[in-house]
Amino acid sequence: MTRFEATNHSESLVAADREAIWAALTDPEVLPRLTPMLRSIETDGDVWRWQLTRFTILGIGLAPCFTERMVLDPPGNITYSHEPLARKHEPAGADGWYLLTEVDGGTRLEISLTMHVDLPLSRLARPAVTRVMSSMMQRTGERFATNLLRHLTVPA
């Protein structure tokens, strides 16, 4: 198995209150409705188990499920790190953060996300796998932003 990873960083000004954005980003029932490829989230306190829908990378089908330690620091800091359940290997995971800052006209939302996945591919496949992962993350992020604005009833 070889570990592959890709990172996406974005920020934008959202014409909505920080509290409304915070409520959406910290609700495990709302997030799957906003996030393409996210089927569900099960929670146990600050440990969240994320179940993604099935997708393919270079002919290998995946339906990742991974465990994240969520640190919710109101009013505007969310961090998460991959933390598999005791003695259990999870071939996929994520690490990252959200930062919500009040500004004139709304909230500056900054997001950093690094996804990683273990695949039965050679290291030589890294450029191709990374390209596919980055592209998927970019498209997912764009659709998430559209869905978040719709959820907040903010014009795009």
Short mmCIF file of N, CA and C in Angstrom, two decimals:
data_model
loop_
_atom_site.label_atom_id
_atom_site.label_comp_id
_atom_site.label_asym_id
_atom_site.label_seq_id
_atom_site.Cartn_x
_atom_site.Cartn_y
_atom_site.Cartn_z
N MET A 1 0.84 -1.18 0.00
CA MET A 1 0.00 0.00 0.00
C MET A 1 0.88 1.24 0.00
N THR A 2 0.43 2.22 -0.73
CA THR A 2 1.12 3.51 -0.79
C THR A 2 0.14 4.58 -0.35
N ARG A 3 0.61 5.50 0.48
CA ARG A 3 -0.24 6.61 0.94
C ARG A 3 -0.13 7.75 -0.07
N PHE A 4 -1.31 8.24 -0.48
CA PHE A 4 -1.41 9.38 -1.37
C PHE A 4 -2.18 10.46 -0.63
N GLU A 5 -1.84 11.71 -0.89
CA GLU A 5 -2.59 12.80 -0.25
C GLU A 5 -2.67 14.02 -1.14
N ALA A 6 -3.69 14.81 -0.86
CA ALA A 6 -3.89 16.08 -1.57
C ALA A 6 -4.46 17.08 -0.58
N THR A 7 -4.11 18.34 -0.79
CA THR A 7 -4.56 19.41 0.09
C THR A 7 -5.29 20.47 -0.71
N ASN A 8 -6.35 21.00 -0.11
CA ASN A 8 -7.09 22.10 -0.71
C ASN A 8 -7.23 23.19 0.34
N HIS A 9 -6.92 24.40 -0.04
CA HIS A 9 -7.05 25.55 0.85
C HIS A 9 -7.87 26.61 0.11
N SER A 10 -8.87 27.15 0.81
CA SER A 10 -9.68 28.18 0.17
C SER A 10 -10.17 29.15 1.23
N GLU A 11 -10.55 30.33 0.76
CA GLU A 11 -11.17 31.32 1.64
C GLU A 11 -12.08 32.19 0.82
N SER A 12 -13.13 32.67 1.50
CA SER A 12 -14.05 33.57 0.82
C SER A 12 -14.81 34.39 1.86
N LEU A 13 -15.38 35.48 1.38
CA LEU A 13 -16.24 36.31 2.21
C LEU A 13 -17.67 35.82 2.00
N VAL A 14 -18.33 35.46 3.09
CA VAL A 14 -19.71 34.97 3.03
C VAL A 14 -20.59 36.01 3.70
N ALA A 15 -21.61 36.45 3.00
CA ALA A 15 -22.51 37.49 3.51
C ALA A 15 -23.52 36.86 4.48
N ALA A 16 -22.99 36.31 5.57
CA ALA A 16 -23.83 35.68 6.59
C ALA A 16 -23.14 35.83 7.94
N ASP A 17 -23.93 35.73 8.99
CA ASP A 17 -23.39 35.81 10.34
C ASP A 17 -22.50 34.61 10.64
N ARG A 18 -21.46 34.85 11.40
CA ARG A 18 -20.54 33.78 11.78
C ARG A 18 -21.30 32.66 12.51
N GLU A 19 -22.27 33.01 13.35
CA GLU A 19 -23.01 32.01 14.11
C GLU A 19 -23.79 31.06 13.19
N ALA A 20 -24.35 31.60 12.11
CA ALA A 20 -25.10 30.76 11.18
C ALA A 20 -24.17 29.78 10.45
N ILE A 21 -23.01 30.27 10.06
CA ILE A 21 -22.04 29.40 9.39
C ILE A 21 -21.54 28.34 10.37
N TRP A 22 -21.22 28.79 11.59
CA TRP A 22 -20.77 27.87 12.63
C TRP A 22 -21.80 26.75 12.84
N ALA A 23 -23.06 27.11 12.93
CA ALA A 23 -24.11 26.13 13.15
C ALA A 23 -24.12 25.08 12.04
N ALA A 24 -23.95 25.49 10.80
CA ALA A 24 -23.94 24.54 9.68
C ALA A 24 -22.71 23.64 9.72
N LEU A 25 -21.55 24.22 10.00
CA LEU A 25 -20.30 23.45 9.96
C LEU A 25 -20.13 22.50 11.13
N THR A 26 -20.90 22.70 12.19
CA THR A 26 -20.77 21.84 13.37
C THR A 26 -21.98 20.92 13.56
N ASP A 27 -22.82 20.83 12.55
CA ASP A 27 -24.01 19.99 12.64
C ASP A 27 -23.82 18.73 11.78
N PRO A 28 -23.68 17.56 12.41
CA PRO A 28 -23.44 16.34 11.64
C PRO A 28 -24.65 15.88 10.82
N GLU A 29 -25.79 16.49 11.01
CA GLU A 29 -26.96 16.19 10.18
C GLU A 29 -26.97 17.09 8.93
N VAL A 30 -26.51 18.32 9.08
CA VAL A 30 -26.51 19.29 7.97
C VAL A 30 -25.33 19.05 7.03
N LEU A 31 -24.16 18.76 7.56
CA LEU A 31 -22.96 18.63 6.71
C LEU A 31 -23.12 17.64 5.55
N PRO A 32 -23.70 16.46 5.75
CA PRO A 32 -23.86 15.57 4.59
C PRO A 32 -24.79 16.12 3.52
N ARG A 33 -25.73 16.98 3.88
CA ARG A 33 -26.60 17.60 2.87
C ARG A 33 -25.86 18.66 2.08
N LEU A 34 -24.82 19.24 2.67
CA LEU A 34 -24.06 20.29 2.01
C LEU A 34 -22.86 19.76 1.23
N THR A 35 -22.33 18.62 1.66
CA THR A 35 -21.06 18.13 1.14
C THR A 35 -21.25 16.98 0.16
N PRO A 36 -20.95 17.21 -1.12
CA PRO A 36 -21.02 16.11 -2.08
C PRO A 36 -20.08 14.99 -1.65
N MET A 37 -20.47 13.79 -1.90
CA MET A 37 -19.71 12.58 -1.59
C MET A 37 -19.72 12.21 -0.12
N LEU A 38 -20.31 13.02 0.74
CA LEU A 38 -20.40 12.67 2.16
C LEU A 38 -21.78 12.08 2.41
N ARG A 39 -21.83 10.79 2.73
CA ARG A 39 -23.11 10.12 2.91
C ARG A 39 -23.68 10.35 4.31
N SER A 40 -22.83 10.23 5.34
CA SER A 40 -23.33 10.39 6.70
C SER A 40 -22.18 10.65 7.68
N ILE A 41 -22.55 11.13 8.87
CA ILE A 41 -21.62 11.31 9.97
C ILE A 41 -22.27 10.74 11.22
N GLU A 42 -21.56 9.86 11.89
CA GLU A 42 -21.99 9.36 13.20
C GLU A 42 -21.09 10.02 14.23
N THR A 43 -21.68 10.43 15.36
CA THR A 43 -20.89 11.13 16.36
C THR A 43 -20.90 10.39 17.70
N ASP A 44 -19.80 10.55 18.40
CA ASP A 44 -19.67 10.08 19.77
C ASP A 44 -18.83 11.15 20.48
N GLY A 45 -19.53 12.19 20.95
CA GLY A 45 -18.82 13.32 21.54
C GLY A 45 -18.02 14.05 20.48
N ASP A 46 -16.72 14.20 20.72
CA ASP A 46 -15.88 14.91 19.76
C ASP A 46 -15.23 13.98 18.74
N VAL A 47 -15.67 12.73 18.70
CA VAL A 47 -15.21 11.78 17.69
C VAL A 47 -16.33 11.59 16.68
N TRP A 48 -16.02 11.91 15.42
CA TRP A 48 -17.01 11.81 14.35
C TRP A 48 -16.52 10.78 13.34
N ARG A 49 -17.42 9.90 12.91
CA ARG A 49 -17.10 8.89 11.90
C ARG A 49 -17.79 9.29 10.60
N TRP A 50 -16.98 9.60 9.59
CA TRP A 50 -17.44 10.10 8.30
C TRP A 50 -17.53 8.95 7.30
N GLN A 51 -18.69 8.80 6.65
CA GLN A 51 -18.88 7.78 5.62
C GLN A 51 -19.07 8.47 4.28
N LEU A 52 -18.15 8.24 3.35
CA LEU A 52 -18.24 8.83 2.02
C LEU A 52 -18.98 7.88 1.08
N THR A 53 -19.47 8.43 -0.03
CA THR A 53 -20.09 7.60 -1.06
C THR A 53 -18.97 6.92 -1.85
N ARG A 54 -19.35 5.97 -2.64
CA ARG A 54 -18.38 5.22 -3.44
C ARG A 54 -17.88 6.08 -4.60
N PHE A 55 -16.55 6.02 -4.83
CA PHE A 55 -15.94 6.69 -5.97
C PHE A 55 -14.75 5.86 -6.43
N THR A 56 -14.19 6.24 -7.57
CA THR A 56 -13.09 5.48 -8.17
C THR A 56 -11.88 6.38 -8.39
N ILE A 57 -10.71 5.85 -8.07
CA ILE A 57 -9.44 6.52 -8.37
C ILE A 57 -8.60 5.53 -9.18
N LEU A 58 -8.31 5.88 -10.41
CA LEU A 58 -7.52 5.04 -11.32
C LEU A 58 -7.99 3.59 -11.33
N GLY A 59 -9.31 3.41 -11.41
CA GLY A 59 -9.88 2.08 -11.52
C GLY A 59 -10.09 1.35 -10.20
N ILE A 60 -9.71 1.96 -9.08
CA ILE A 60 -9.88 1.32 -7.77
C ILE A 60 -11.08 1.96 -7.09
N GLY A 61 -12.09 1.14 -6.81
CA GLY A 61 -13.30 1.63 -6.16
C GLY A 61 -13.12 1.75 -4.66
N LEU A 62 -13.59 2.85 -4.11
CA LEU A 62 -13.48 3.11 -2.67
C LEU A 62 -14.81 3.62 -2.14
N ALA A 63 -15.09 3.31 -0.89
CA ALA A 63 -16.20 3.90 -0.15
C ALA A 63 -15.67 4.15 1.26
N PRO A 64 -14.79 5.14 1.39
CA PRO A 64 -14.08 5.33 2.66
C PRO A 64 -14.97 5.70 3.83
N CYS A 65 -14.58 5.18 4.97
CA CYS A 65 -15.19 5.53 6.24
C CYS A 65 -14.01 5.81 7.17
N PHE A 66 -14.00 6.98 7.79
CA PHE A 66 -12.86 7.31 8.64
C PHE A 66 -13.30 8.09 9.87
N THR A 67 -12.47 8.05 10.89
CA THR A 67 -12.78 8.64 12.18
C THR A 67 -11.94 9.88 12.39
N GLU A 68 -12.60 10.94 12.83
CA GLU A 68 -11.95 12.23 13.03
C GLU A 68 -12.17 12.73 14.45
N ARG A 69 -11.13 13.29 15.04
CA ARG A 69 -11.26 13.99 16.32
C ARG A 69 -11.57 15.44 15.99
N MET A 70 -12.74 15.90 16.42
CA MET A 70 -13.19 17.26 16.13
C MET A 70 -12.93 18.14 17.36
N VAL A 71 -12.31 19.27 17.12
CA VAL A 71 -12.10 20.25 18.18
C VAL A 71 -12.87 21.50 17.77
N LEU A 72 -13.98 21.74 18.46
CA LEU A 72 -14.85 22.87 18.15
C LEU A 72 -14.58 23.95 19.19
N ASP A 73 -13.99 25.04 18.73
CA ASP A 73 -13.59 26.14 19.61
C ASP A 73 -14.35 27.40 19.20
N PRO A 74 -15.56 27.59 19.78
CA PRO A 74 -16.36 28.76 19.39
C PRO A 74 -15.64 30.05 19.74
N PRO A 75 -15.86 31.10 19.00
CA PRO A 75 -16.91 31.20 18.00
C PRO A 75 -16.47 30.90 16.59
N GLY A 76 -15.18 30.57 16.34
CA GLY A 76 -14.82 30.46 14.94
C GLY A 76 -13.70 29.52 14.56
N ASN A 77 -13.30 28.61 15.43
CA ASN A 77 -12.21 27.70 15.09
C ASN A 77 -12.68 26.26 15.18
N ILE A 78 -12.48 25.53 14.09
CA ILE A 78 -12.78 24.10 14.05
C ILE A 78 -11.53 23.42 13.51
N THR A 79 -11.03 22.44 14.23
CA THR A 79 -9.93 21.63 13.70
C THR A 79 -10.35 20.17 13.77
N TYR A 80 -9.78 19.39 12.88
CA TYR A 80 -10.08 17.96 12.87
C TYR A 80 -8.85 17.20 12.44
N SER A 81 -8.69 16.03 13.04
CA SER A 81 -7.54 15.19 12.71
C SER A 81 -7.96 13.73 12.69
N HIS A 82 -7.35 13.00 11.78
CA HIS A 82 -7.67 11.59 11.62
C HIS A 82 -7.23 10.85 12.88
N GLU A 83 -8.17 10.12 13.46
CA GLU A 83 -7.89 9.36 14.68
C GLU A 83 -8.67 8.06 14.63
N PRO A 84 -8.08 7.05 13.98
CA PRO A 84 -8.78 5.76 13.87
C PRO A 84 -9.12 5.19 15.24
N LEU A 85 -10.19 4.44 15.28
CA LEU A 85 -10.56 3.76 16.51
C LEU A 85 -9.43 2.82 16.92
N ALA A 86 -9.32 2.52 18.19
CA ALA A 86 -8.22 1.71 18.74
C ALA A 86 -7.96 0.46 17.89
N ARG A 87 -6.69 0.31 17.53
CA ARG A 87 -6.20 -0.87 16.82
C ARG A 87 -6.88 -1.15 15.48
N LYS A 88 -7.47 -0.14 14.89
CA LYS A 88 -8.14 -0.36 13.61
C LYS A 88 -7.49 0.53 12.56
N HIS A 89 -7.05 -0.08 11.47
CA HIS A 89 -6.47 0.69 10.36
C HIS A 89 -7.60 1.24 9.50
N GLU A 90 -7.53 2.52 9.20
CA GLU A 90 -8.46 3.14 8.25
C GLU A 90 -7.64 3.62 7.07
N PRO A 91 -7.91 3.12 5.88
CA PRO A 91 -7.10 3.47 4.72
C PRO A 91 -7.32 4.88 4.18
N ALA A 92 -8.22 5.62 4.79
CA ALA A 92 -8.46 7.00 4.36
C ALA A 92 -8.68 7.86 5.59
N GLY A 93 -8.44 9.15 5.43
CA GLY A 93 -8.67 10.08 6.53
C GLY A 93 -8.46 11.50 6.07
N ALA A 94 -8.67 12.42 7.00
CA ALA A 94 -8.54 13.84 6.69
C ALA A 94 -7.98 14.58 7.90
N ASP A 95 -7.32 15.67 7.62
CA ASP A 95 -6.85 16.60 8.64
C ASP A 95 -7.09 18.00 8.10
N GLY A 96 -7.46 18.91 8.99
CA GLY A 96 -7.66 20.28 8.51
C GLY A 96 -8.30 21.17 9.54
N TRP A 97 -8.78 22.30 9.05
CA TRP A 97 -9.38 23.30 9.93
C TRP A 97 -10.27 24.24 9.14
N TYR A 98 -11.17 24.89 9.90
CA TYR A 98 -12.00 25.99 9.43
C TYR A 98 -11.70 27.17 10.35
N LEU A 99 -11.67 28.35 9.78
CA LEU A 99 -11.52 29.57 10.57
C LEU A 99 -12.58 30.55 10.10
N LEU A 100 -13.41 31.00 11.03
CA LEU A 100 -14.49 31.95 10.74
C LEU A 100 -14.16 33.25 11.46
N THR A 101 -14.03 34.32 10.69
CA THR A 101 -13.68 35.62 11.24
C THR A 101 -14.73 36.64 10.83
N GLU A 102 -15.27 37.36 11.82
CA GLU A 102 -16.23 38.41 11.51
C GLU A 102 -15.53 39.54 10.77
N VAL A 103 -16.16 40.02 9.70
CA VAL A 103 -15.67 41.16 8.93
C VAL A 103 -16.89 41.99 8.54
N ASP A 104 -16.63 43.21 8.09
CA ASP A 104 -17.74 44.03 7.59
C ASP A 104 -18.41 43.30 6.44
N GLY A 105 -19.70 43.18 6.51
CA GLY A 105 -20.45 42.53 5.44
C GLY A 105 -20.61 41.03 5.61
N GLY A 106 -20.11 40.45 6.70
CA GLY A 106 -20.31 39.01 6.89
C GLY A 106 -19.19 38.32 7.62
N THR A 107 -18.76 37.21 7.06
CA THR A 107 -17.77 36.36 7.70
C THR A 107 -16.75 35.90 6.68
N ARG A 108 -15.48 35.99 7.05
CA ARG A 108 -14.43 35.40 6.21
C ARG A 108 -14.31 33.95 6.63
N LEU A 109 -14.55 33.05 5.69
CA LEU A 109 -14.47 31.62 5.93
C LEU A 109 -13.23 31.08 5.23
N GLU A 110 -12.33 30.54 6.01
CA GLU A 110 -11.09 29.96 5.47
C GLU A 110 -11.09 28.47 5.83
N ILE A 111 -10.77 27.65 4.84
CA ILE A 111 -10.80 26.20 5.01
C ILE A 111 -9.50 25.60 4.48
N SER A 112 -8.94 24.68 5.26
CA SER A 112 -7.81 23.89 4.80
C SER A 112 -8.13 22.42 5.04
N LEU A 113 -7.96 21.60 4.02
CA LEU A 113 -8.31 20.19 4.10
C LEU A 113 -7.22 19.37 3.41
N THR A 114 -6.70 18.38 4.11
CA THR A 114 -5.78 17.42 3.52
C THR A 114 -6.42 16.05 3.64
N MET A 115 -6.64 15.42 2.51
CA MET A 115 -7.18 14.05 2.46
C MET A 115 -6.03 13.11 2.16
N HIS A 116 -6.09 11.93 2.76
CA HIS A 116 -5.10 10.90 2.43
C HIS A 116 -5.80 9.56 2.27
N VAL A 117 -5.22 8.73 1.43
CA VAL A 117 -5.79 7.41 1.16
C VAL A 117 -4.64 6.45 0.85
N ASP A 118 -4.74 5.24 1.39
CA ASP A 118 -3.79 4.17 1.09
C ASP A 118 -4.36 3.34 -0.04
N LEU A 119 -3.59 3.18 -1.11
CA LEU A 119 -4.04 2.44 -2.28
C LEU A 119 -3.00 1.40 -2.69
N PRO A 120 -3.46 0.29 -3.26
CA PRO A 120 -2.52 -0.74 -3.73
C PRO A 120 -1.91 -0.36 -5.08
N LEU A 121 -1.21 0.76 -5.09
CA LEU A 121 -0.58 1.27 -6.31
C LEU A 121 0.87 1.62 -6.01
N SER A 122 1.67 1.62 -7.03
CA SER A 122 3.07 2.00 -6.91
C SER A 122 3.19 3.50 -6.61
N ARG A 123 4.29 3.87 -5.97
CA ARG A 123 4.59 5.29 -5.77
C ARG A 123 4.67 6.03 -7.09
N LEU A 124 4.96 5.31 -8.15
CA LEU A 124 5.06 5.94 -9.47
C LEU A 124 3.72 6.51 -9.93
N ALA A 125 2.64 6.03 -9.33
CA ALA A 125 1.30 6.54 -9.68
C ALA A 125 0.98 7.84 -8.95
N ARG A 126 1.87 8.29 -8.07
CA ARG A 126 1.59 9.47 -7.25
C ARG A 126 1.12 10.69 -8.05
N PRO A 127 1.79 11.10 -9.13
CA PRO A 127 1.31 12.29 -9.85
C PRO A 127 -0.13 12.13 -10.37
N ALA A 128 -0.45 10.97 -10.91
CA ALA A 128 -1.80 10.76 -11.44
C ALA A 128 -2.84 10.71 -10.32
N VAL A 129 -2.54 9.99 -9.25
CA VAL A 129 -3.49 9.89 -8.14
C VAL A 129 -3.69 11.25 -7.49
N THR A 130 -2.62 11.98 -7.29
CA THR A 130 -2.71 13.31 -6.67
C THR A 130 -3.54 14.25 -7.52
N ARG A 131 -3.36 14.18 -8.84
CA ARG A 131 -4.15 15.01 -9.76
C ARG A 131 -5.64 14.69 -9.64
N VAL A 132 -5.98 13.40 -9.61
CA VAL A 132 -7.38 12.99 -9.49
C VAL A 132 -7.95 13.44 -8.15
N MET A 133 -7.21 13.22 -7.08
CA MET A 133 -7.68 13.62 -5.75
C MET A 133 -7.88 15.13 -5.68
N SER A 134 -6.92 15.88 -6.18
CA SER A 134 -7.03 17.35 -6.15
C SER A 134 -8.23 17.84 -6.94
N SER A 135 -8.44 17.25 -8.09
CA SER A 135 -9.58 17.64 -8.93
C SER A 135 -10.90 17.32 -8.23
N MET A 136 -11.00 16.14 -7.63
CA MET A 136 -12.22 15.77 -6.91
C MET A 136 -12.47 16.71 -5.73
N MET A 137 -11.41 17.04 -5.01
CA MET A 137 -11.55 17.94 -3.86
C MET A 137 -11.97 19.33 -4.30
N GLN A 138 -11.42 19.80 -5.41
CA GLN A 138 -11.77 21.13 -5.93
C GLN A 138 -13.25 21.19 -6.30
N ARG A 139 -13.72 20.19 -7.06
CA ARG A 139 -15.13 20.15 -7.46
C ARG A 139 -16.05 20.01 -6.25
N THR A 140 -15.66 19.16 -5.31
CA THR A 140 -16.46 18.98 -4.09
C THR A 140 -16.53 20.28 -3.31
N GLY A 141 -15.40 20.98 -3.20
CA GLY A 141 -15.37 22.27 -2.49
C GLY A 141 -16.26 23.31 -3.14
N GLU A 142 -16.24 23.37 -4.46
CA GLU A 142 -17.09 24.33 -5.17
C GLU A 142 -18.57 24.02 -4.94
N ARG A 143 -18.94 22.76 -5.00
CA ARG A 143 -20.34 22.38 -4.77
C ARG A 143 -20.73 22.59 -3.32
N PHE A 144 -19.79 22.33 -2.39
CA PHE A 144 -20.05 22.60 -0.98
C PHE A 144 -20.34 24.08 -0.77
N ALA A 145 -19.53 24.95 -1.38
CA ALA A 145 -19.73 26.40 -1.23
C ALA A 145 -21.11 26.81 -1.74
N THR A 146 -21.49 26.30 -2.90
CA THR A 146 -22.82 26.60 -3.45
C THR A 146 -23.92 26.13 -2.52
N ASN A 147 -23.78 24.92 -2.01
CA ASN A 147 -24.79 24.36 -1.10
C ASN A 147 -24.84 25.12 0.22
N LEU A 148 -23.68 25.55 0.73
CA LEU A 148 -23.65 26.31 1.98
C LEU A 148 -24.37 27.64 1.79
N LEU A 149 -24.11 28.34 0.70
CA LEU A 149 -24.78 29.62 0.45
C LEU A 149 -26.29 29.43 0.34
N ARG A 150 -26.71 28.37 -0.35
CA ARG A 150 -28.15 28.08 -0.46
C ARG A 150 -28.73 27.79 0.92
N HIS A 151 -28.03 27.01 1.72
CA HIS A 151 -28.49 26.69 3.08
C HIS A 151 -28.63 27.96 3.93
N LEU A 152 -27.69 28.88 3.77
CA LEU A 152 -27.70 30.13 4.54
C LEU A 152 -28.63 31.18 3.93
N THR A 153 -29.24 30.84 2.80
CA THR A 153 -30.07 31.76 2.00
C THR A 153 -29.32 33.04 1.66
N VAL A 154 -28.09 32.85 1.20
CA VAL A 154 -27.23 33.95 0.77
C VAL A 154 -27.10 33.87 -0.74
N PRO A 155 -27.28 34.98 -1.46
CA PRO A 155 -27.11 34.93 -2.93
C PRO A 155 -25.68 34.53 -3.29
N ALA A 156 -25.55 33.74 -4.34
CA ALA A 156 -24.23 33.29 -4.79
C ALA A 156 -23.43 34.46 -5.38
#
